Tab-separated table of C-alpha atoms and ligand atoms in Angstrom:
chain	number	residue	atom	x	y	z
A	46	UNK	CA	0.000	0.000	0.000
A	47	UNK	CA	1.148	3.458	-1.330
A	48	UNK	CA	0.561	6.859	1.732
A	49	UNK	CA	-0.698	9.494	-0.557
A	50	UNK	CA	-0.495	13.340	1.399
A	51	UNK	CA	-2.646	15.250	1.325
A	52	UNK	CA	-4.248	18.182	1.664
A	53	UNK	CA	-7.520	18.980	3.445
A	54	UNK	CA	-10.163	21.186	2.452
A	55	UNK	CA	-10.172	24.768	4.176
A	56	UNK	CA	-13.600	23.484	6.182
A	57	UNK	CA	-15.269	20.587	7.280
A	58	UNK	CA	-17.718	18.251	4.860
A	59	UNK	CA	-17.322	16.552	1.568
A	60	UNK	CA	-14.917	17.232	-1.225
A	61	UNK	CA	-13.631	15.309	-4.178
A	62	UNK	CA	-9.793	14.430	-5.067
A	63	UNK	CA	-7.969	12.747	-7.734
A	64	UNK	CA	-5.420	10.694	-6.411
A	65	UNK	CA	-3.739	7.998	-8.720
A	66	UNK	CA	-6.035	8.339	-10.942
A	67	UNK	CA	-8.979	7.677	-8.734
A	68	UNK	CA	-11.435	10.262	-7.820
A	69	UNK	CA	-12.369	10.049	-3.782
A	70	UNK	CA	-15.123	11.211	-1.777
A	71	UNK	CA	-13.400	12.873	1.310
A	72	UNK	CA	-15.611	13.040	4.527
A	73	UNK	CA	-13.949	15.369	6.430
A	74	UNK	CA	-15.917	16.169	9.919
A	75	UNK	CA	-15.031	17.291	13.488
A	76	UNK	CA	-11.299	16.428	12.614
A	77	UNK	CA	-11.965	12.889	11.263
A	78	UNK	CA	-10.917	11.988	7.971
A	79	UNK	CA	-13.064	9.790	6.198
A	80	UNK	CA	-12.655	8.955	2.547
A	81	UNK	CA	-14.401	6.767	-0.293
A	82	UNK	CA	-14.757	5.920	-4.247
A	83	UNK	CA	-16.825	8.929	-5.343
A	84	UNK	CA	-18.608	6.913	-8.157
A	85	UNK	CA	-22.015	6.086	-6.733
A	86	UNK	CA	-22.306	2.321	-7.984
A	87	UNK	CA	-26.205	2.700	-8.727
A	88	UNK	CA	-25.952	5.031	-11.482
A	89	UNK	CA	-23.077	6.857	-11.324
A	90	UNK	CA	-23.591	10.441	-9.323
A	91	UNK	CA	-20.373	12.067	-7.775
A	92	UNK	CA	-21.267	11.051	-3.969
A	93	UNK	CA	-19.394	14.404	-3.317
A	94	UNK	CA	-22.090	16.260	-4.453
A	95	UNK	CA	-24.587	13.923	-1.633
A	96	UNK	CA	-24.636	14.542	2.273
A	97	UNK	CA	-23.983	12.319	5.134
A	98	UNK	CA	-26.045	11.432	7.952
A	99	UNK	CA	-25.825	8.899	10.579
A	100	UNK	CA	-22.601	7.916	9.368
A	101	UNK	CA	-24.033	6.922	6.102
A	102	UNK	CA	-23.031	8.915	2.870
A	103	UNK	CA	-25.929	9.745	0.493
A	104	UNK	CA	-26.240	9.744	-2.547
A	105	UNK	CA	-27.376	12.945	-4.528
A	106	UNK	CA	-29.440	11.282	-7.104
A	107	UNK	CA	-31.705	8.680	-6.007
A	108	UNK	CA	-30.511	8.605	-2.386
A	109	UNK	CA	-28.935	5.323	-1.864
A	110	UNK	CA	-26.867	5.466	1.235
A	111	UNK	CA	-23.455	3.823	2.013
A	112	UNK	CA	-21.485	3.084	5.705
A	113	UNK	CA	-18.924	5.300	5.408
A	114	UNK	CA	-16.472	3.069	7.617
A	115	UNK	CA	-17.113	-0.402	5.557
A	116	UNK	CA	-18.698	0.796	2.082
A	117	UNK	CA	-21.596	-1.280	2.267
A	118	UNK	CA	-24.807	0.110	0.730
A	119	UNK	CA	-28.196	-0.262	3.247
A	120	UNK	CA	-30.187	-3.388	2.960
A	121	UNK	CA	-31.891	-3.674	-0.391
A	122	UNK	CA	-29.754	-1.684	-2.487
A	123	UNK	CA	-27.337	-4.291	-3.268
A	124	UNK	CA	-24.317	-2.345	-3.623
A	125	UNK	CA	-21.283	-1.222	-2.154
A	126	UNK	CA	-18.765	1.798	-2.906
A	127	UNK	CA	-14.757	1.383	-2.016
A	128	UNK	CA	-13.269	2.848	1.237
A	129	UNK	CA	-9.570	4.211	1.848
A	130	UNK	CA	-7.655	3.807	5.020
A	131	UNK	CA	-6.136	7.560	6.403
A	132	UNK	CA	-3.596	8.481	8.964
A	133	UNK	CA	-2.467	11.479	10.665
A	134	UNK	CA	1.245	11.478	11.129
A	135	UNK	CA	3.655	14.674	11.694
A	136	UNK	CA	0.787	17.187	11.122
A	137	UNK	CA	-0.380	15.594	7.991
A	138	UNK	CA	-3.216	13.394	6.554
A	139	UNK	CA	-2.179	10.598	4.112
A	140	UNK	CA	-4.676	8.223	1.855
A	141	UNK	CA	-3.170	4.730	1.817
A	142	UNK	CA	-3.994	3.161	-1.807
A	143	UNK	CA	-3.356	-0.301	-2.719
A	144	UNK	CA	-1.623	-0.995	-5.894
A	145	UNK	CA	-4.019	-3.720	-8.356
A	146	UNK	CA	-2.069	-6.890	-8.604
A	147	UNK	CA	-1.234	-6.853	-11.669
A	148	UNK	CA	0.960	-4.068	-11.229
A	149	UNK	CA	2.679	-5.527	-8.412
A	150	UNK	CA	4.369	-7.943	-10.940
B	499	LIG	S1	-26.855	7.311	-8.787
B	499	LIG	FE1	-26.558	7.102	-6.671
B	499	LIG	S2	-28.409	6.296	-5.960
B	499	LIG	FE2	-28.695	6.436	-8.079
């Protein structure tokens, strides 16, 4: 796994950011960094542009709603979106990002 640094939006609640070529959600609230895929699996909305509540991230479009610790969409829906470790370490945040397999090789 690859630390990515970053750095975090001027105020708290959801931004996107293209990191290795993937674009995250980040959930940034009351100094915990939270961050996800930002393709919402149903359709395709930018779950940037959505809300959170109860520790679920909502969808803009058609309101699906994802755990924001595991991924896993609510009962029903069937779906799931990707989550990213983070760690705070000497005053900065960092995304870790897994290389795919086959470029491990
Ligand atoms: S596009 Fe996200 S719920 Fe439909």
């Amino acid at each position: 796994m690859k630390w990515h640094k970053i750095n975090l939006p001027a105020e708290y609640g959801l931004s996107s950011l293209k990191v290795e070529g993937k674009k995250l959600c980040l959930i940034y609230e009351e100094a915990k960094l939270q961050v996800t895929s930002s393709k919402c699996p149903h359709a395709g909305a930018d779950l940037s542009q959505g809300w959170c509540e109860n520790g679920k991230l909502v969808c803009p479009y058609h309101r699906h709603q994802f755990d924001v610790e595991t991924g896993k969409g609510d009962p029903g829906q069937g779906n799931y979106i990707r989550t990213y470790p983070t760690k705070f370490k000497n005053g900065n945040w960092y995304i870790g990002i897994s290389s795919p397999w086959w470029k491990m090789f």
